[in-house]
Amino acid sequence: MKKIFAELNAFRPELLCVLVSVAAGVGATLGLPTYLSDIINRGIADKDMNYILHTGVIMLGIAILGMVCYITTGFFASRIALGLGRNVRSRIFTKVEYFSQAEIDTFSTASLITRTNNDITQVQNFMVMFLPARYSDSAYHVRGGHHAGLQQKSENVKHTCGVHAGDGADYQPDWQESHAAFQKDADKN
């Protein structure tokens, strides 16, 4: 497997395109829920139809960008896999060409055909699936962790400043007040 991954050095520009398109696609995927929560918290709560429509158009643009990014990812991952298969098949063919008659007799023709076609096709299929999955996994961790950190900072500011949504009529106690009430009830029992 190390030899197969060493072959990927010939495809550095394509690998960079896969990395960038996966990162952008993950950013689009993880960005949409934030806009949806804004629609609910600001647009629906304030009954602001213009805000809902404006944010919906932004979400549509982000979804289209994500779609384009994932199509780009598939395109470049396929190019890498096909180029890798081409190079490996060429090396196998060249190596078999220089076999002596005694070496050719040790392999069956069917075995050589299987190795140059089926086995390399399996490697190509693996690469098409592996590259986007490998990069998207990392991108989800980085982007998701960054997003969670921003959310936590935002929630900390809201709690320390005493900011609550609405005019107070729909006030929902924060988790500390809920926890204190729960503890009080538990202590009674």
CSV table of C-alpha atoms in Angstrom, one decimal:
chain,number,residue,atom,x,y,z
A,1,MET,CA,0.0,0.0,0.0
A,2,LYS,CA,2.9,2.3,0.7
A,3,LYS,CA,4.0,2.0,-3.0
A,4,ILE,CA,0.5,2.9,-4.1
A,5,PHE,CA,0.5,6.0,-1.9
A,6,ALA,CA,4.0,6.9,-3.1
A,7,GLU,CA,2.5,7.0,-6.6
A,8,LEU,CA,0.3,9.9,-5.5
A,9,ASN,CA,3.2,12.3,-5.5
A,10,ALA,CA,2.7,12.6,-9.3
A,11,PHE,CA,-0.7,14.1,-8.6
A,12,ARG,CA,0.0,16.9,-6.2
A,13,PRO,CA,-2.0,19.6,-8.0
A,14,GLU,CA,-5.0,17.4,-8.2
A,15,LEU,CA,-4.7,16.4,-4.5
A,16,LEU,CA,-4.6,20.1,-3.6
A,17,CYS,CA,-7.8,20.7,-5.7
A,18,VAL,CA,-9.4,17.8,-3.8
A,19,LEU,CA,-8.3,19.2,-0.5
A,20,VAL,CA,-9.6,22.7,-1.3
A,21,SER,CA,-12.9,21.5,-2.7
A,22,VAL,CA,-13.6,19.2,0.2
A,23,ALA,CA,-12.8,21.9,2.7
A,24,ALA,CA,-15.1,24.3,0.9
A,25,GLY,CA,-17.8,21.7,0.6
A,26,VAL,CA,-17.6,20.9,4.3
A,27,GLY,CA,-17.7,24.6,5.2
A,28,ALA,CA,-20.9,24.9,3.1
A,29,THR,CA,-22.4,21.9,4.8
A,30,LEU,CA,-21.6,23.0,8.3
A,31,GLY,CA,-22.6,26.6,7.6
A,32,LEU,CA,-26.2,25.9,6.6
A,33,PRO,CA,-27.5,25.1,10.1
A,34,THR,CA,-26.3,28.4,11.4
A,35,TYR,CA,-28.3,30.3,8.7
A,36,LEU,CA,-31.3,28.1,9.5
A,37,SER,CA,-31.1,28.9,13.2
A,38,ASP,CA,-30.8,32.6,12.3
A,39,ILE,CA,-34.0,32.3,10.2
A,40,ILE,CA,-35.8,30.7,13.2
A,41,ASN,CA,-34.3,33.0,15.9
A,42,ARG,CA,-34.5,36.3,14.0
A,43,GLY,CA,-36.8,35.9,11.0
A,44,ILE,CA,-39.6,33.9,12.5
A,45,ALA,CA,-39.4,35.3,16.0
A,46,ASP,CA,-39.6,38.9,14.7
A,47,LYS,CA,-42.0,37.9,11.8
A,48,ASP,CA,-39.5,39.5,9.4
A,49,MET,CA,-40.3,38.0,6.0
A,50,ASN,CA,-37.6,40.0,4.2
A,51,TYR,CA,-35.0,38.6,6.5
A,52,ILE,CA,-36.3,35.1,6.0
A,53,LEU,CA,-36.2,35.4,2.2
A,54,HIS,CA,-32.7,37.1,2.2
A,55,THR,CA,-31.3,34.4,4.4
A,56,GLY,CA,-33.0,31.7,2.4
A,57,VAL,CA,-31.3,33.0,-0.8
A,58,ILE,CA,-28.0,33.0,1.0
A,59,MET,CA,-28.6,29.4,2.0
A,60,LEU,CA,-29.5,28.5,-1.5
A,61,GLY,CA,-26.2,30.0,-2.7
A,62,ILE,CA,-24.3,28.1,-0.1
A,63,ALA,CA,-26.0,24.9,-1.1
A,64,ILE,CA,-25.2,25.4,-4.7
A,65,LEU,CA,-21.6,26.2,-3.8
A,66,GLY,CA,-21.4,23.0,-1.7
A,67,MET,CA,-22.8,21.0,-4.7
A,68,VAL,CA,-20.2,22.4,-7.0
A,69,CYS,CA,-17.5,21.7,-4.5
A,70,TYR,CA,-18.5,18.0,-4.1
A,71,ILE,CA,-18.7,17.6,-7.9
A,72,THR,CA,-15.2,19.1,-8.2
A,73,THR,CA,-14.0,16.7,-5.5
A,74,GLY,CA,-15.4,13.7,-7.4
A,75,PHE,CA,-13.9,15.0,-10.7
A,76,PHE,CA,-10.4,15.4,-9.3
A,77,ALA,CA,-10.5,12.2,-7.2
A,78,SER,CA,-11.5,10.3,-10.4
A,79,ARG,CA,-8.6,11.9,-12.3
A,80,ILE,CA,-6.2,10.9,-9.6
A,81,ALA,CA,-7.5,7.3,-9.6
A,82,LEU,CA,-7.4,7.0,-13.3
A,83,GLY,CA,-3.9,8.4,-13.6
A,84,LEU,CA,-2.8,6.2,-10.8
A,85,GLY,CA,-4.3,3.2,-12.6
A,86,ARG,CA,-2.7,4.2,-15.9
A,87,ASN,CA,0.7,4.5,-14.3
A,88,VAL,CA,0.5,1.2,-12.4
A,89,ARG,CA,-0.8,-0.7,-15.5
A,90,SER,CA,2.0,0.7,-17.6
A,91,ARG,CA,4.6,-0.4,-15.0
A,92,ILE,CA,3.1,-3.9,-14.8
A,93,PHE,CA,2.9,-4.2,-18.6
A,94,THR,CA,6.6,-3.1,-18.9
A,95,LYS,CA,7.7,-5.5,-16.2
A,96,VAL,CA,5.8,-8.5,-17.8
A,97,GLU,CA,7.3,-7.6,-21.2
A,98,TYR,CA,10.7,-8.3,-19.9
A,99,PHE,CA,9.9,-11.6,-18.3
A,100,SER,CA,11.8,-14.6,-19.5
A,101,GLN,CA,10.0,-17.6,-20.9
A,102,ALA,CA,10.6,-19.5,-17.6
A,103,GLU,CA,9.0,-16.6,-15.7
A,104,ILE,CA,6.0,-16.4,-18.0
A,105,ASP,CA,5.5,-20.2,-17.6
A,106,THR,CA,5.2,-19.7,-13.8
A,107,PHE,CA,2.2,-17.3,-14.2
A,108,SER,CA,-0.9,-18.1,-16.1
A,109,THR,CA,-2.2,-15.8,-18.7
A,110,ALA,CA,-5.4,-15.4,-16.7
A,111,SER,CA,-3.5,-14.4,-13.6
A,112,LEU,CA,-1.6,-11.7,-15.5
A,113,ILE,CA,-4.8,-10.3,-17.0
A,114,THR,CA,-6.5,-10.3,-13.6
A,115,ARG,CA,-3.6,-8.4,-12.1
A,116,THR,CA,-3.5,-5.8,-14.8
A,117,ASN,CA,-7.2,-5.3,-15.0
A,118,ASN,CA,-9.2,-6.3,-12.0
A,119,ASP,CA,-6.7,-5.7,-9.2
A,120,ILE,CA,-5.8,-2.2,-10.5
A,121,THR,CA,-9.5,-1.4,-10.9
A,122,GLN,CA,-10.0,-2.2,-7.3
A,123,VAL,CA,-7.2,0.2,-6.3
A,124,GLN,CA,-8.8,2.9,-8.5
A,125,ASN,CA,-12.2,2.4,-6.9
A,126,PHE,CA,-10.5,2.5,-3.5
A,127,MET,CA,-8.8,5.8,-4.3
A,128,VAL,CA,-12.0,7.4,-5.6
A,129,MET,CA,-13.7,6.6,-2.3
A,130,PHE,CA,-10.7,7.1,0.0
A,131,LEU,CA,-9.5,10.6,-1.0
A,132,PRO,CA,-12.7,12.5,-0.5
A,133,ALA,CA,-13.5,10.6,2.7
A,134,ARG,CA,-10.0,11.1,4.1
A,135,TYR,CA,-9.9,14.8,3.5
A,136,SER,CA,-13.6,15.4,4.5
A,137,ASP,CA,-13.1,13.6,7.8
A,138,SER,CA,-10.2,16.0,8.7
A,139,ALA,CA,-12.1,19.0,7.4
A,140,TYR,CA,-15.2,18.1,9.4
A,141,HIS,CA,-13.0,17.8,12.6
A,142,VAL,CA,-11.3,21.1,12.0
A,143,ARG,CA,-14.3,23.1,10.8
A,144,GLY,CA,-16.7,21.5,13.4
A,145,GLY,CA,-14.3,22.1,16.2
A,146,HIS,CA,-13.8,25.7,15.1
A,147,HIS,CA,-17.6,26.2,14.8
A,148,ALA,CA,-18.2,24.6,18.2
A,149,GLY,CA,-15.6,26.9,19.8
A,150,LEU,CA,-17.3,30.0,18.3
A,151,GLN,CA,-20.7,28.8,19.5
A,152,GLN,CA,-19.3,28.2,23.0
A,153,LYS,CA,-17.8,31.7,23.1
A,154,SER,CA,-21.1,33.2,21.9
A,155,GLU,CA,-23.1,31.3,24.6
A,156,ASN,CA,-20.6,32.4,27.3
A,157,VAL,CA,-21.0,36.0,26.3
A,158,LYS,CA,-24.8,35.7,26.4
A,159,HIS,CA,-24.8,34.1,29.9
A,160,THR,CA,-22.3,36.5,31.4
A,161,CYS,CA,-24.1,39.5,30.0
A,162,GLY,CA,-27.5,38.3,31.0
A,163,VAL,CA,-28.8,38.6,27.4
A,164,HIS,CA,-31.9,36.6,26.7
A,165,ALA,CA,-34.0,36.5,23.5
A,166,GLY,CA,-37.3,38.2,23.3
A,167,ASP,CA,-38.9,40.7,25.6
A,168,GLY,CA,-38.8,38.6,28.6
A,169,ALA,CA,-42.3,37.1,28.3
A,170,ASP,CA,-40.8,34.0,26.6
A,171,TYR,CA,-37.8,33.9,28.9
A,172,GLN,CA,-36.2,30.4,29.2
A,173,PRO,CA,-33.9,29.9,32.2
A,174,ASP,CA,-30.4,29.0,31.3
A,175,TRP,CA,-28.9,25.6,32.1
A,176,GLN,CA,-27.4,26.8,35.5
A,177,GLU,CA,-30.8,27.9,36.7
A,178,SER,CA,-32.4,24.6,35.5
A,179,HIS,CA,-29.7,22.6,37.1
A,180,ALA,CA,-30.1,24.4,40.4
A,181,ALA,CA,-33.9,23.8,40.3
A,182,PHE,CA,-33.3,20.1,39.6
A,183,GLN,CA,-30.8,19.8,42.5
A,184,LYS,CA,-33.3,21.5,44.8
A,185,ASP,CA,-36.0,19.0,43.8
A,186,ALA,CA,-33.6,16.1,44.2
A,187,ASP,CA,-32.6,17.3,47.7
A,188,LYS,CA,-36.2,17.3,48.8
A,189,ASN,CA,-36.6,13.7,47.8
